[in-house]
Amino acid sequence: MDTVRTAFRDECARLEGVLRDLDEADLDRPTPCPPWTVRDLLAHVRTGAGRLVGMLAAPAPERAEVDAAGYFGAAKFAPDVDRDRIDGARREARAVPGVPEVAEGFARAWRAADAAVAAEPPGRLVRTRHGDAMALTEFLRTRVVEVAVHGLDLADALDRRPWLTPTAAAVVADLLAAGRPVPEGLGWDALTLVRKATGRVPVTDAERAVLDRTGFRWLSFSG
């Protein structure tokens, strides 16, 4: 839990700092997650970062049924779920007028979630909005993924270098690769693995040959 919570705190704090440095025009930039603008994507990230507050206020399930890898199953990317996710973020974004409100809203959301996590024992179980029963640590790992990976999208939209923190990069890379080392022939660091595995940067023919030869596979975020 300590490693995952540190990654969550580090990545959220880094994004909070970025948000406080934006100008109003930045909020309306397009993102690599169409049809979302930066404003829409930030509403989605804010909701995801703060999700644990409500989950921890609810009764715990009796046993865990999925881990972080299992959480990112095909059902999360079904057309109706995607549509609700897209429309919900756009509705929430319209209620937040400007940069100060966006930054403060995100700060409140992630800090409240972190405080809620701190008040719970490590073995606490939670139930997600999709009905998954999970260990708190495993769900928090999915929050690190959400904030970190969408941070890459935001960096692209804002024409900035990726700000992925080392702690979050390690957590996300470990999840994507199921704890296996990246083949030496690829020469990827954790940031490159995250970008390649999530489709943010294409895999080259030479890299594909190494992947095929070594049988290295990663977690897919789709069906």
Short mmCIF file of N, CA, C and O in Angstrom, two decimals, residues 79-210:
data_model
loop_
_atom_site.label_atom_id
_atom_site.label_comp_id
_atom_site.label_asym_id
_atom_site.label_seq_id
_atom_site.Cartn_x
_atom_site.Cartn_y
_atom_site.Cartn_z
N PRO A 79 -19.39 -0.01 -25.60
CA PRO A 79 -19.88 1.26 -26.16
C PRO A 79 -20.74 2.07 -25.20
O PRO A 79 -20.62 3.30 -25.12
N ASP A 80 -21.65 1.42 -24.46
CA ASP A 80 -22.51 2.17 -23.57
C ASP A 80 -21.75 2.75 -22.38
O ASP A 80 -22.02 3.86 -21.93
N VAL A 81 -20.74 2.01 -21.90
CA VAL A 81 -19.92 2.51 -20.79
C VAL A 81 -19.07 3.68 -21.27
O VAL A 81 -18.94 4.70 -20.58
N ASP A 82 -18.50 3.56 -22.48
CA ASP A 82 -17.72 4.66 -23.04
C ASP A 82 -18.58 5.90 -23.22
O ASP A 82 -18.15 7.03 -22.92
N ARG A 83 -19.79 5.71 -23.70
CA ARG A 83 -20.68 6.85 -23.94
C ARG A 83 -21.01 7.56 -22.63
O ARG A 83 -20.98 8.79 -22.55
N ASP A 84 -21.31 6.79 -21.59
CA ASP A 84 -21.60 7.40 -20.29
C ASP A 84 -20.38 8.13 -19.74
O ASP A 84 -20.49 9.21 -19.14
N ARG A 85 -19.20 7.54 -19.93
CA ARG A 85 -17.96 8.15 -19.45
C ARG A 85 -17.72 9.48 -20.16
O ARG A 85 -17.37 10.49 -19.53
N ILE A 86 -17.89 9.49 -21.47
CA ILE A 86 -17.65 10.70 -22.26
C ILE A 86 -18.66 11.79 -21.91
O ILE A 86 -18.30 12.94 -21.63
N ASP A 87 -19.94 11.43 -21.91
CA ASP A 87 -20.99 12.42 -21.64
C ASP A 87 -20.91 12.94 -20.21
O ASP A 87 -21.11 14.13 -19.96
N GLY A 88 -20.61 12.05 -19.25
CA GLY A 88 -20.53 12.48 -17.86
C GLY A 88 -19.42 13.49 -17.65
O GLY A 88 -19.61 14.49 -16.93
N ALA A 89 -18.27 13.25 -18.25
CA ALA A 89 -17.15 14.19 -18.09
C ALA A 89 -17.48 15.54 -18.71
O ALA A 89 -17.15 16.59 -18.15
N ARG A 90 -18.15 15.54 -19.84
CA ARG A 90 -18.48 16.81 -20.49
C ARG A 90 -19.50 17.60 -19.69
O ARG A 90 -19.43 18.83 -19.60
N ARG A 91 -20.44 16.89 -19.08
CA ARG A 91 -21.41 17.59 -18.21
C ARG A 91 -20.70 18.21 -17.01
O ARG A 91 -20.96 19.36 -16.64
N GLU A 92 -19.83 17.44 -16.38
CA GLU A 92 -19.12 17.95 -15.20
C GLU A 92 -18.21 19.11 -15.57
O GLU A 92 -18.07 20.08 -14.80
N ALA A 93 -17.60 19.05 -16.75
CA ALA A 93 -16.69 20.12 -17.17
C ALA A 93 -17.42 21.44 -17.34
O ALA A 93 -16.87 22.51 -17.04
N ARG A 94 -18.65 21.39 -17.80
CA ARG A 94 -19.41 22.63 -18.01
C ARG A 94 -19.71 23.35 -16.70
O ARG A 94 -19.99 24.55 -16.70
N ALA A 95 -19.67 22.63 -15.59
CA ALA A 95 -19.98 23.23 -14.29
C ALA A 95 -18.77 23.90 -13.64
O ALA A 95 -18.89 24.51 -12.58
N VAL A 96 -17.59 23.77 -14.28
CA VAL A 96 -16.36 24.33 -13.71
C VAL A 96 -15.89 25.45 -14.63
O VAL A 96 -15.43 25.20 -15.74
N PRO A 97 -16.01 26.73 -14.21
CA PRO A 97 -15.83 27.85 -15.12
C PRO A 97 -14.42 28.15 -15.58
O PRO A 97 -14.23 28.56 -16.73
N GLY A 98 -13.41 28.02 -14.73
CA GLY A 98 -12.09 28.48 -15.13
C GLY A 98 -10.95 27.73 -14.48
O GLY A 98 -11.16 26.77 -13.72
N VAL A 99 -9.73 28.16 -14.78
CA VAL A 99 -8.53 27.48 -14.30
C VAL A 99 -8.48 27.36 -12.77
O VAL A 99 -8.19 26.28 -12.25
N PRO A 100 -8.73 28.43 -12.02
CA PRO A 100 -8.66 28.28 -10.56
C PRO A 100 -9.61 27.22 -10.03
O PRO A 100 -9.25 26.43 -9.14
N GLU A 101 -10.81 27.19 -10.58
CA GLU A 101 -11.80 26.21 -10.12
C GLU A 101 -11.40 24.79 -10.53
O GLU A 101 -11.60 23.83 -9.77
N VAL A 102 -10.84 24.64 -11.73
CA VAL A 102 -10.38 23.33 -12.18
C VAL A 102 -9.27 22.82 -11.26
O VAL A 102 -9.28 21.67 -10.81
N ALA A 103 -8.29 23.68 -10.99
CA ALA A 103 -7.17 23.29 -10.15
C ALA A 103 -7.62 22.97 -8.73
O ALA A 103 -7.21 21.95 -8.14
N GLU A 104 -8.46 23.81 -8.16
CA GLU A 104 -8.92 23.58 -6.79
C GLU A 104 -9.80 22.35 -6.70
O GLU A 104 -9.75 21.60 -5.72
N GLY A 105 -10.63 22.14 -7.72
CA GLY A 105 -11.49 20.96 -7.72
C GLY A 105 -10.69 19.68 -7.75
O GLY A 105 -11.01 18.72 -7.02
N PHE A 106 -9.66 19.65 -8.57
CA PHE A 106 -8.82 18.45 -8.61
C PHE A 106 -8.07 18.27 -7.29
O PHE A 106 -7.98 17.16 -6.76
N ALA A 107 -7.55 19.36 -6.75
CA ALA A 107 -6.81 19.29 -5.48
C ALA A 107 -7.70 18.73 -4.37
O ALA A 107 -7.28 17.86 -3.59
N ARG A 108 -8.91 19.23 -4.28
CA ARG A 108 -9.82 18.74 -3.24
C ARG A 108 -10.13 17.27 -3.43
O ARG A 108 -10.18 16.51 -2.46
N ALA A 109 -10.36 16.87 -4.68
CA ALA A 109 -10.76 15.49 -4.96
C ALA A 109 -9.66 14.51 -4.57
O ALA A 109 -9.91 13.53 -3.85
N TRP A 110 -8.44 14.73 -5.04
CA TRP A 110 -7.40 13.74 -4.77
C TRP A 110 -6.96 13.76 -3.31
O TRP A 110 -6.66 12.71 -2.73
N ARG A 111 -6.95 14.93 -2.70
CA ARG A 111 -6.55 15.02 -1.30
C ARG A 111 -7.59 14.37 -0.38
O ARG A 111 -7.24 13.74 0.63
N ALA A 112 -8.86 14.52 -0.73
CA ALA A 112 -9.91 13.85 0.05
C ALA A 112 -9.79 12.34 -0.08
O ALA A 112 -9.97 11.59 0.89
N ALA A 113 -9.49 11.87 -1.29
CA ALA A 113 -9.32 10.43 -1.49
C ALA A 113 -8.12 9.91 -0.70
O ALA A 113 -8.18 8.86 -0.07
N ASP A 114 -7.03 10.66 -0.73
CA ASP A 114 -5.84 10.24 0.00
C ASP A 114 -6.10 10.19 1.50
O ASP A 114 -5.66 9.26 2.18
N ALA A 115 -6.83 11.17 2.01
CA ALA A 115 -7.16 11.17 3.44
C ALA A 115 -8.06 9.99 3.79
O ALA A 115 -7.91 9.37 4.85
N ALA A 116 -9.00 9.67 2.90
CA ALA A 116 -9.89 8.53 3.15
C ALA A 116 -9.10 7.22 3.16
O ALA A 116 -9.36 6.34 3.99
N VAL A 117 -8.14 7.08 2.26
CA VAL A 117 -7.30 5.89 2.23
C VAL A 117 -6.48 5.77 3.51
O VAL A 117 -6.35 4.69 4.09
N ALA A 118 -5.94 6.90 3.96
CA ALA A 118 -5.09 6.90 5.16
C ALA A 118 -5.85 6.43 6.40
O ALA A 118 -5.24 5.90 7.34
N ALA A 119 -7.16 6.61 6.40
CA ALA A 119 -7.96 6.25 7.57
C ALA A 119 -8.37 4.79 7.60
O ALA A 119 -8.99 4.33 8.56
N GLU A 120 -8.00 4.04 6.54
CA GLU A 120 -8.43 2.65 6.43
C GLU A 120 -7.27 1.68 6.65
O GLU A 120 -6.12 2.00 6.34
N PRO A 121 -7.56 0.46 7.14
CA PRO A 121 -6.51 -0.56 7.24
C PRO A 121 -6.13 -1.06 5.85
O PRO A 121 -6.94 -1.01 4.91
N PRO A 122 -4.89 -1.53 5.68
CA PRO A 122 -4.43 -1.97 4.36
C PRO A 122 -5.29 -3.07 3.73
O PRO A 122 -5.39 -3.16 2.52
N GLY A 123 -5.91 -3.91 4.55
CA GLY A 123 -6.70 -5.02 4.02
C GLY A 123 -8.12 -4.65 3.64
O GLY A 123 -8.90 -5.53 3.27
N ARG A 124 -8.46 -3.38 3.70
CA ARG A 124 -9.83 -2.93 3.39
C ARG A 124 -10.21 -3.33 1.97
O ARG A 124 -9.42 -3.24 1.03
N LEU A 125 -11.45 -3.77 1.80
CA LEU A 125 -12.00 -4.09 0.48
C LEU A 125 -12.99 -3.01 0.08
O LEU A 125 -13.62 -2.37 0.93
N VAL A 126 -13.15 -2.82 -1.22
CA VAL A 126 -14.08 -1.83 -1.74
C VAL A 126 -14.85 -2.43 -2.91
O VAL A 126 -14.42 -3.42 -3.50
N ARG A 127 -15.98 -1.80 -3.23
CA ARG A 127 -16.73 -2.19 -4.42
C ARG A 127 -16.78 -1.01 -5.37
O ARG A 127 -17.14 0.09 -4.98
N THR A 128 -16.44 -1.24 -6.62
CA THR A 128 -16.39 -0.16 -7.60
C THR A 128 -17.78 0.15 -8.13
O THR A 128 -18.74 -0.61 -7.92
N ARG A 129 -17.88 1.23 -8.87
CA ARG A 129 -19.18 1.60 -9.45
C ARG A 129 -19.62 0.59 -10.50
O ARG A 129 -20.80 0.53 -10.86
N HIS A 130 -18.69 -0.21 -10.99
CA HIS A 130 -19.02 -1.27 -11.96
C HIS A 130 -19.40 -2.57 -11.26
O HIS A 130 -19.74 -3.55 -11.92
N GLY A 131 -19.29 -2.60 -9.93
CA GLY A 131 -19.67 -3.79 -9.17
C GLY A 131 -18.51 -4.69 -8.80
O GLY A 131 -18.73 -5.74 -8.16
N ASP A 132 -17.29 -4.33 -9.18
CA ASP A 132 -16.13 -5.16 -8.85
C ASP A 132 -15.80 -5.05 -7.37
O ASP A 132 -15.69 -3.95 -6.82
N ALA A 133 -15.57 -6.19 -6.73
CA ALA A 133 -15.08 -6.21 -5.35
C ALA A 133 -13.57 -6.35 -5.40
O ALA A 133 -13.05 -7.30 -5.99
N MET A 134 -12.86 -5.39 -4.78
CA MET A 134 -11.41 -5.34 -4.90
C MET A 134 -10.77 -4.97 -3.58
O MET A 134 -11.40 -4.33 -2.73
N ALA A 135 -9.50 -5.32 -3.42
CA ALA A 135 -8.71 -4.80 -2.32
C ALA A 135 -8.47 -3.31 -2.56
O ALA A 135 -8.29 -2.88 -3.71
N LEU A 136 -8.50 -2.55 -1.50
CA LEU A 136 -8.27 -1.10 -1.60
C LEU A 136 -6.97 -0.80 -2.34
O LEU A 136 -6.93 0.08 -3.22
N THR A 137 -5.91 -1.50 -2.02
CA THR A 137 -4.63 -1.25 -2.67
C THR A 137 -4.72 -1.47 -4.17
O THR A 137 -4.16 -0.70 -4.97
N GLU A 138 -5.46 -2.50 -4.60
CA GLU A 138 -5.59 -2.79 -6.03
C GLU A 138 -6.39 -1.70 -6.73
O GLU A 138 -6.05 -1.30 -7.85
N PHE A 139 -7.45 -1.21 -6.09
CA PHE A 139 -8.20 -0.14 -6.75
C PHE A 139 -7.37 1.14 -6.80
O PHE A 139 -7.42 1.87 -7.80
N LEU A 140 -6.62 1.42 -5.74
CA LEU A 140 -5.76 2.61 -5.77
C LEU A 140 -4.74 2.51 -6.89
O LEU A 140 -4.39 3.52 -7.51
N ARG A 141 -4.29 1.30 -7.17
CA ARG A 141 -3.37 1.11 -8.30
C ARG A 141 -4.03 1.55 -9.62
O ARG A 141 -3.37 2.16 -10.47
N THR A 142 -5.32 1.28 -9.78
CA THR A 142 -6.01 1.72 -10.99
C THR A 142 -6.11 3.24 -11.05
O THR A 142 -6.14 3.83 -12.13
N ARG A 143 -6.15 3.89 -9.88
CA ARG A 143 -6.20 5.35 -9.87
C ARG A 143 -4.86 5.95 -10.30
O ARG A 143 -4.82 6.99 -10.96
N VAL A 144 -3.79 5.29 -9.92
CA VAL A 144 -2.47 5.73 -10.38
C VAL A 144 -2.41 5.64 -11.90
O VAL A 144 -1.93 6.56 -12.58
N VAL A 145 -2.93 4.55 -12.45
CA VAL A 145 -2.96 4.39 -13.90
C VAL A 145 -3.77 5.51 -14.54
O VAL A 145 -3.32 6.14 -15.52
N GLU A 146 -4.94 5.80 -14.02
CA GLU A 146 -5.80 6.83 -14.61
C GLU A 146 -5.11 8.19 -14.64
O GLU A 146 -5.10 8.88 -15.67
N VAL A 147 -4.57 8.60 -13.50
CA VAL A 147 -3.96 9.92 -13.42
C VAL A 147 -2.68 9.97 -14.26
O VAL A 147 -2.42 10.96 -14.96
N ALA A 148 -1.88 8.91 -14.21
CA ALA A 148 -0.61 8.90 -14.93
C ALA A 148 -0.80 8.84 -16.44
O ALA A 148 -0.19 9.63 -17.18
N VAL A 149 -1.62 7.92 -16.91
CA VAL A 149 -1.78 7.76 -18.36
C VAL A 149 -2.49 8.97 -18.96
O VAL A 149 -2.09 9.47 -20.02
N HIS A 150 -3.53 9.46 -18.30
CA HIS A 150 -4.17 10.66 -18.83
C HIS A 150 -3.29 11.89 -18.66
O HIS A 150 -3.45 12.88 -19.39
N GLY A 151 -2.34 11.83 -17.73
CA GLY A 151 -1.35 12.90 -17.66
C GLY A 151 -0.52 12.98 -18.94
O GLY A 151 -0.16 14.07 -19.40
N LEU A 152 -0.23 11.83 -19.54
CA LEU A 152 0.46 11.82 -20.83
C LEU A 152 -0.39 12.48 -21.91
O LEU A 152 0.11 13.22 -22.76
N ASP A 153 -1.69 12.19 -21.88
CA ASP A 153 -2.60 12.81 -22.85
C ASP A 153 -2.65 14.32 -22.66
O ASP A 153 -2.66 15.09 -23.64
N LEU A 154 -2.70 14.75 -21.41
CA LEU A 154 -2.75 16.18 -21.13
C LEU A 154 -1.45 16.86 -21.54
O LEU A 154 -1.47 17.98 -22.08
N ALA A 155 -0.32 16.21 -21.29
CA ALA A 155 0.95 16.79 -21.70
C ALA A 155 1.00 16.98 -23.22
O ALA A 155 1.46 18.02 -23.72
N ASP A 156 0.50 15.99 -23.97
CA ASP A 156 0.44 16.12 -25.42
C ASP A 156 -0.47 17.28 -25.83
O ASP A 156 -0.12 18.07 -26.71
N ALA A 157 -1.61 17.37 -25.20
CA ALA A 157 -2.57 18.43 -25.55
C ALA A 157 -2.01 19.81 -25.24
O ALA A 157 -2.32 20.78 -25.95
N LEU A 158 -1.21 19.90 -24.20
CA LEU A 158 -0.67 21.20 -23.77
C LEU A 158 0.71 21.49 -24.35
O LEU A 158 1.32 22.50 -24.01
N ASP A 159 1.19 20.60 -25.23
CA ASP A 159 2.51 20.77 -25.85
C ASP A 159 3.61 20.86 -24.80
O ASP A 159 4.51 21.71 -24.88
N ARG A 160 3.54 19.97 -23.80
CA ARG A 160 4.55 19.94 -22.74
C ARG A 160 5.22 18.57 -22.71
O ARG A 160 4.66 17.58 -23.17
N ARG A 161 6.42 18.56 -22.15
CA ARG A 161 7.09 17.28 -21.94
C ARG A 161 6.29 16.46 -20.92
O ARG A 161 5.72 17.03 -19.99
N PRO A 162 6.26 15.13 -21.07
CA PRO A 162 5.55 14.32 -20.07
C PRO A 162 6.11 14.57 -18.67
O PRO A 162 7.32 14.66 -18.49
N TRP A 163 5.20 14.69 -17.71
CA TRP A 163 5.62 14.94 -16.33
C TRP A 163 5.45 13.70 -15.44
O TRP A 163 5.45 13.80 -14.22
N LEU A 164 5.33 12.55 -16.05
CA LEU A 164 5.12 11.31 -15.30
C LEU A 164 6.18 11.16 -14.21
O LEU A 164 7.37 11.20 -14.48
N THR A 165 5.73 10.98 -12.97
CA THR A 165 6.66 10.86 -11.85
C THR A 165 7.28 9.47 -11.80
O THR A 165 6.66 8.49 -12.24
N PRO A 166 8.50 9.33 -11.28
CA PRO A 166 9.14 8.01 -11.23
C PRO A 166 8.33 6.98 -10.44
O PRO A 166 8.27 5.81 -10.83
N THR A 167 7.71 7.40 -9.34
CA THR A 167 6.94 6.44 -8.54
C THR A 167 5.72 5.93 -9.29
O THR A 167 5.43 4.73 -9.27
N ALA A 168 5.00 6.84 -9.96
CA ALA A 168 3.83 6.41 -10.73
C ALA A 168 4.25 5.59 -11.94
O ALA A 168 3.60 4.58 -12.27
N ALA A 169 5.33 5.98 -12.59
CA ALA A 169 5.81 5.22 -13.75
C ALA A 169 6.12 3.78 -13.35
O ALA A 169 5.79 2.84 -14.09
N ALA A 170 6.72 3.60 -12.19
CA ALA A 170 7.07 2.25 -11.74
C ALA A 170 5.83 1.42 -11.46
O ALA A 170 5.76 0.24 -11.83
N VAL A 171 4.83 2.01 -10.83
CA VAL A 171 3.59 1.29 -10.52
C VAL A 171 2.86 0.90 -11.80
O VAL A 171 2.40 -0.24 -11.96
N VAL A 172 2.74 1.84 -12.73
CA VAL A 172 2.00 1.57 -13.96
C VAL A 172 2.75 0.55 -14.82
O VAL A 172 2.15 -0.38 -15.37
N ALA A 173 4.06 0.71 -14.95
CA ALA A 173 4.85 -0.22 -15.76
C ALA A 173 4.78 -1.63 -15.19
O ALA A 173 4.67 -2.61 -15.94
N ASP A 174 4.84 -1.75 -13.88
CA ASP A 174 4.77 -3.06 -13.24
C ASP A 174 3.42 -3.72 -13.52
O ASP A 174 3.35 -4.93 -13.78
N LEU A 175 2.34 -2.94 -13.48
CA LEU A 175 1.01 -3.49 -13.77
C LEU A 175 0.91 -3.90 -15.24
O LEU A 175 0.43 -5.00 -15.55
N LEU A 176 1.37 -3.03 -16.13
CA LEU A 176 1.27 -3.33 -17.56
C LEU A 176 2.04 -4.59 -17.94
O LEU A 176 1.58 -5.39 -18.76
N ALA A 177 3.22 -4.75 -17.34
CA ALA A 177 4.08 -5.86 -17.71
C ALA A 177 3.94 -7.06 -16.78
O ALA A 177 4.71 -8.02 -16.90
N ALA A 178 2.95 -7.00 -15.88
CA ALA A 178 2.72 -8.10 -14.92
C ALA A 178 3.99 -8.43 -14.13
O ALA A 178 4.25 -9.59 -13.83
N GLY A 179 4.76 -7.40 -13.83
CA GLY A 179 5.95 -7.58 -13.03
C GLY A 179 7.15 -8.15 -13.77
O GLY A 179 8.21 -8.36 -13.17
N ARG A 180 7.02 -8.40 -15.07
CA ARG A 180 8.13 -8.96 -15.84
C ARG A 180 9.05 -7.86 -16.36
O ARG A 180 8.59 -6.76 -16.68
N PRO A 181 10.34 -8.14 -16.49
CA PRO A 181 11.25 -7.13 -17.04
C PRO A 181 11.03 -6.95 -18.53
O PRO A 181 10.66 -7.89 -19.24
N VAL A 182 11.26 -5.74 -19.00
CA VAL A 182 11.18 -5.46 -20.44
C VAL A 182 12.38 -6.11 -21.13
O VAL A 182 13.51 -6.03 -20.63
N PRO A 183 12.18 -6.80 -22.25
CA PRO A 183 13.31 -7.41 -22.96
C PRO A 183 14.42 -6.40 -23.24
O PRO A 183 14.15 -5.26 -23.65
N GLU A 184 15.66 -6.82 -23.02
CA GLU A 184 16.79 -5.90 -23.18
C GLU A 184 16.88 -5.33 -24.58
O GLU A 184 17.32 -4.19 -24.77
N GLY A 185 16.46 -6.06 -25.56
CA GLY A 185 16.55 -5.59 -26.94
C GLY A 185 15.69 -4.38 -27.25
O GLY A 185 15.88 -3.72 -28.27
N LEU A 186 14.73 -4.08 -26.38
CA LEU A 186 13.87 -2.93 -26.60
C LEU A 186 14.49 -1.63 -26.09
O LEU A 186 14.28 -0.56 -26.67
N GLY A 187 15.21 -1.71 -24.98
CA GLY A 187 15.83 -0.51 -24.44
C GLY A 187 14.83 0.51 -23.92
O GLY A 187 15.12 1.71 -23.90
N TRP A 188 13.67 0.06 -23.48
CA TRP A 188 12.64 0.98 -23.00
C TRP A 188 12.81 1.27 -21.52
O TRP A 188 13.05 0.37 -20.72
N ASP A 189 12.63 2.52 -21.15
CA ASP A 189 12.48 2.86 -19.74
C ASP A 189 11.00 2.75 -19.38
O ASP A 189 10.16 2.42 -20.23
N ALA A 190 10.66 3.07 -18.12
CA ALA A 190 9.27 2.91 -17.69
C ALA A 190 8.33 3.83 -18.46
O ALA A 190 7.22 3.42 -18.85
N LEU A 191 8.74 5.07 -18.71
CA LEU A 191 7.90 6.00 -19.46
C LEU A 191 7.63 5.48 -20.86
O LEU A 191 6.49 5.51 -21.34
N THR A 192 8.65 4.97 -21.52
CA THR A 192 8.47 4.45 -22.88
C THR A 192 7.54 3.25 -22.88
O THR A 192 6.67 3.12 -23.75
N LEU A 193 7.71 2.36 -21.90
CA LEU A 193 6.81 1.21 -21.81
C LEU A 193 5.37 1.66 -21.67
O LEU A 193 4.47 1.15 -22.37
N VAL A 194 5.11 2.62 -20.79
CA VAL A 194 3.75 3.09 -20.58
C VAL A 194 3.19 3.69 -21.86
O VAL A 194 2.05 3.42 -22.26
N ARG A 195 3.98 4.50 -22.54
CA ARG A 195 3.49 5.15 -23.77
C ARG A 195 3.25 4.14 -24.88
O ARG A 195 2.26 4.22 -25.62
N LYS A 196 4.14 3.17 -25.01
CA LYS A 196 3.99 2.16 -26.07
C LYS A 196 2.84 1.21 -25.76
O LYS A 196 2.01 0.91 -26.63
N ALA A 197 2.78 0.74 -24.52
CA ALA A 197 1.77 -0.26 -24.16
C ALA A 197 0.36 0.29 -24.20
O ALA A 197 -0.60 -0.46 -24.41
N THR A 198 0.21 1.60 -23.97
CA THR A 198 -1.13 2.20 -23.98
C THR A 198 -1.46 2.87 -25.31
O THR A 198 -2.49 3.53 -25.43
N GLY A 199 -0.60 2.69 -26.31
CA GLY A 199 -0.89 3.22 -27.63
C GLY A 199 -0.64 4.70 -27.79
O GLY A 199 -1.03 5.28 -28.81
N ARG A 200 0.03 5.32 -26.82
CA ARG A 200 0.33 6.75 -26.95
C ARG A 200 1.44 7.00 -27.95
O ARG A 200 1.53 8.08 -28.52
N VAL A 201 2.31 6.01 -28.12
CA VAL A 201 3.39 6.06 -29.11
C VAL A 201 3.38 4.72 -29.85
O VAL A 201 3.27 3.67 -29.22
N PRO A 202 3.47 4.72 -31.18
CA PRO A 202 3.40 3.45 -31.91
C PRO A 202 4.62 2.58 -31.70
O PRO A 202 5.74 3.06 -31.45
N VAL A 203 4.42 1.28 -31.78
CA VAL A 203 5.50 0.31 -31.72
C VAL A 203 6.09 0.18 -33.13
O VAL A 203 5.37 0.02 -34.11
N THR A 204 7.41 0.26 -33.22
CA THR A 204 8.06 0.16 -34.53
C THR A 204 8.15 -1.30 -34.98
O THR A 204 7.95 -2.22 -34.19
N ASP A 205 8.48 -1.47 -36.25
CA ASP A 205 8.64 -2.83 -36.77
C ASP A 205 9.75 -3.58 -36.04
O ASP A 205 9.61 -4.77 -35.73
N ALA A 206 10.84 -2.89 -35.75
CA ALA A 206 11.96 -3.53 -35.06
C ALA A 206 11.55 -3.94 -33.65
O ALA A 206 11.91 -5.02 -33.16
N GLU A 207 10.80 -3.08 -32.99
CA GLU A 207 10.32 -3.40 -31.64
C GLU A 207 9.34 -4.55 -31.67
O GLU A 207 9.36 -5.42 -30.80
N ARG A 208 8.49 -4.56 -32.69
CA ARG A 208 7.53 -5.66 -32.81
C ARG A 208 8.25 -6.98 -32.99
O ARG A 208 7.82 -8.02 -32.47
N ALA A 209 9.35 -6.98 -33.71
CA ALA A 209 10.11 -8.20 -33.92
C ALA A 209 10.67 -8.72 -32.59
O ALA A 209 10.66 -9.93 -32.33
N VAL A 210 11.15 -7.80 -31.75
CA VAL A 210 11.66 -8.21 -30.43
C VAL A 210 10.52 -8.76 -29.59
O VAL A 210 10.66 -9.79 -28.90
#
